Coordinates of C-alpha atoms in Angstrom, one line a residue:
M1 CA -24.0 25.7 99.6
I2 CA -25.3 27.6 96.9
R3 CA -25.2 26.2 93.6
I4 CA -24.8 28.3 90.6
N5 CA -25.7 26.8 87.2
L6 CA -23.5 28.5 84.6
L7 CA -24.9 26.5 81.8
A8 CA -27.7 28.1 80.0
T9 CA -30.9 26.4 80.2
G10 CA -34.1 27.0 78.5
P11 CA -34.7 28.7 75.1
R12 CA -31.4 30.6 75.2
A13 CA -29.4 27.4 75.8
R14 CA -31.0 25.8 72.8
A15 CA -30.2 28.7 70.5
V16 CA -26.5 28.7 71.5
A17 CA -26.4 24.9 71.0
G18 CA -28.0 25.3 67.5
E19 CA -25.5 28.0 66.5
W20 CA -22.6 25.7 67.6
D21 CA -24.1 22.8 65.6
L22 CA -24.5 25.0 62.6
R23 CA -20.8 26.2 62.8
V24 CA -19.6 22.7 63.1
Q25 CA -21.6 21.6 60.1
A26 CA -20.5 24.6 58.0
G27 CA -16.9 24.0 59.0
G28 CA -17.2 20.3 58.1
M29 CA -18.7 21.2 54.8
L30 CA -16.0 23.7 54.1
A31 CA -13.4 21.2 55.0
L32 CA -15.0 18.6 52.7
V33 CA -15.1 21.1 49.8
M34 CA -11.5 22.0 50.4
L35 CA -10.6 18.4 50.5
A36 CA -12.5 17.7 47.2
I37 CA -10.8 20.8 45.5
G38 CA -7.3 19.6 46.7
T39 CA -8.1 16.1 45.5
C40 CA -9.1 17.5 42.1
L41 CA -6.0 19.6 41.8
V42 CA -3.7 16.7 42.7
W43 CA -5.5 14.5 40.2
N44 CA -5.3 17.2 37.6
G45 CA -1.6 17.5 38.1
M46 CA -1.2 13.7 37.8
L47 CA -3.2 13.7 34.5
N48 CA -1.1 16.6 33.1
S49 CA 2.1 14.8 33.9
E50 CA 0.8 11.6 32.3
I51 CA -0.3 13.6 29.2
E52 CA 3.2 15.2 29.0
A53 CA 4.8 11.8 29.3
K54 CA 2.6 10.4 26.5
E55 CA 3.4 13.3 24.3
L56 CA 7.1 12.9 24.9
D57 CA 6.7 9.2 24.1
K58 CA 4.8 10.0 20.9
Q59 CA 7.6 12.4 19.9
T60 CA 10.2 9.8 20.5
K61 CA 8.2 7.2 18.5
T62 CA 7.7 9.6 15.7
Q63 CA 11.5 10.1 15.5
E64 CA 12.1 6.4 15.6
V65 CA 9.6 5.8 12.8
A66 CA 11.3 8.5 10.7
A67 CA 14.8 7.0 11.3
L68 CA 13.3 3.5 10.4
Q69 CA 11.7 4.8 7.2
Q70 CA 15.1 6.3 6.2
Q71 CA 16.7 2.9 6.9
V72 CA 14.0 1.1 4.9
K73 CA 14.6 3.5 2.0
Q74 CA 18.4 2.9 2.2
V75 CA 17.7 -0.9 2.2
G76 CA 15.4 -0.6 -0.8
D77 CA 18.0 1.5 -2.7
F78 CA 20.7 -1.1 -1.8
E79 CA 18.5 -4.0 -3.0
K80 CA 17.9 -2.2 -6.3
K81 CA 21.6 -1.6 -6.8
K82 CA 22.3 -5.2 -5.9
K83 CA 19.8 -6.4 -8.4
L84 CA 21.1 -4.1 -11.1
L85 CA 24.7 -5.3 -10.4
E86 CA 23.6 -9.0 -10.4
D87 CA 21.8 -8.4 -13.8
K88 CA 24.9 -6.7 -15.2
T89 CA 27.1 -9.5 -14.0
R90 CA 24.7 -12.2 -15.5
I91 CA 24.7 -10.3 -18.8
I92 CA 28.5 -10.0 -18.8
A93 CA 28.8 -13.7 -18.1
Q94 CA 26.4 -14.4 -21.0
L95 CA 28.4 -12.1 -23.3
E96 CA 31.6 -13.9 -22.4
K97 CA 30.1 -17.2 -23.0
A98 CA 28.6 -16.1 -26.3
R99 CA 31.8 -14.5 -27.4
G100 CA 33.7 -17.7 -26.9
G101 CA 31.1 -19.8 -28.7
P102 CA 31.8 -18.9 -32.3
V103 CA 35.6 -18.9 -31.8
R104 CA 35.4 -22.3 -30.2
A105 CA 33.1 -23.7 -33.0
L106 CA 35.4 -22.3 -35.7
D107 CA 38.4 -23.9 -34.0
Y108 CA 36.8 -27.2 -33.6
V109 CA 35.6 -27.2 -37.3
S110 CA 39.0 -26.1 -38.5
Q111 CA 40.7 -29.0 -36.6
S112 CA 38.5 -31.4 -38.8
L113 CA 39.5 -29.8 -42.1
E114 CA 42.0 -31.3 -44.5
P115 CA 44.1 -28.4 -45.7
L116 CA 44.0 -27.6 -49.4
K117 CA 41.2 -30.1 -50.1
L118 CA 38.2 -28.4 -48.5
W119 CA 37.3 -24.8 -47.5
L120 CA 34.5 -23.2 -45.8
V121 CA 32.4 -20.4 -47.3
K122 CA 30.0 -19.7 -44.5
L123 CA 29.7 -20.8 -40.9
N124 CA 26.6 -19.7 -39.0
L125 CA 26.2 -20.3 -35.3
V126 CA 22.8 -20.1 -33.7
G127 CA 22.8 -21.1 -30.1
T128 CA 24.5 -24.5 -30.2
R129 CA 23.4 -25.2 -33.8
I130 CA 26.0 -24.6 -36.6
E131 CA 25.2 -24.3 -40.3
V132 CA 28.2 -24.9 -42.6
D133 CA 28.5 -24.0 -46.4
G134 CA 31.7 -25.1 -48.1
R135 CA 33.6 -26.3 -51.2
A136 CA 35.6 -29.4 -51.7
L137 CA 37.8 -30.8 -54.6
T138 CA 36.0 -34.2 -54.4
N139 CA 33.1 -35.9 -52.8
N140 CA 35.6 -38.1 -50.8
D141 CA 36.9 -34.9 -49.2
I142 CA 33.4 -34.1 -47.9
V143 CA 33.0 -37.6 -46.7
A144 CA 36.3 -37.4 -44.9
F145 CA 35.3 -34.1 -43.3
V146 CA 32.0 -35.5 -42.1
N147 CA 33.7 -38.5 -40.6
N148 CA 36.3 -36.3 -38.9
L149 CA 33.4 -34.2 -37.3
R150 CA 31.7 -37.5 -36.2
G151 CA 34.9 -38.7 -34.6
S152 CA 35.3 -35.5 -32.7
D153 CA 34.1 -35.1 -29.2
Y154 CA 32.8 -31.6 -29.9
F155 CA 29.9 -32.1 -32.3
S156 CA 26.7 -34.3 -32.5
D157 CA 23.8 -34.6 -34.8
I158 CA 25.8 -34.1 -38.0
Q159 CA 23.6 -33.9 -41.1
L160 CA 24.9 -33.4 -44.7
L161 CA 22.0 -31.6 -46.3
E162 CA 23.4 -31.2 -49.8
S163 CA 26.4 -32.1 -51.9
R164 CA 26.5 -31.0 -55.6
S165 CA 28.9 -30.6 -58.3
G166 CA 29.8 -27.2 -59.8
T167 CA 32.6 -25.2 -61.3
Q168 CA 34.5 -22.4 -59.9
G169 CA 36.8 -20.8 -62.4
Q170 CA 38.5 -23.6 -64.3
F171 CA 38.0 -26.3 -61.6
T172 CA 35.2 -28.7 -60.8
V173 CA 34.3 -28.4 -57.1
Y174 CA 31.7 -29.8 -54.9
H175 CA 29.4 -27.4 -53.0
F176 CA 28.1 -28.8 -49.7
R177 CA 25.8 -27.7 -46.9
M178 CA 25.5 -29.3 -43.6
N179 CA 24.1 -28.8 -40.0
L180 CA 25.6 -29.9 -36.8
T181 CA 25.2 -29.3 -33.1
L182 CA 28.0 -28.1 -30.8
K183 CA 28.3 -30.2 -27.6
G184 CA 28.6 -28.5 -24.2

């Protein structure tokens, strides 16, 4: 039997084997480069979608901040209006209280007067302090007036500052000045 060796041997066989190895290496390199490029493209796509998601999130947050700033402004305006209303209410209450003070003081003093024997010329109310100037027919009328004020539940710290005799027209009258404090 004759044997035929179809495989190349010798220098030609080595050249063919080298070409084959070179082709395999070039193909492997090309596959690696393609794989690297594909990986880079996939990674780039992932980064782009992440950037888009972050920008969308940033836009949403910016809109939320704008809405919250509007609400903060409304709350600030509301608080200013509330404070202004509270101030007005407080001032109205003070005016109501102050308006009743002189009327109440005059009513309490008039309850202590003896008609036709004593009359008031001036009544000045400063806070709870009352200054009274008046005239009486006798000193006893002034004493009775002071005692009536002391017996009242409305006044305290009653001080007769002055009582002097004088004339008014044809009559002798007694001028008096006193200070007292309105309770409550």
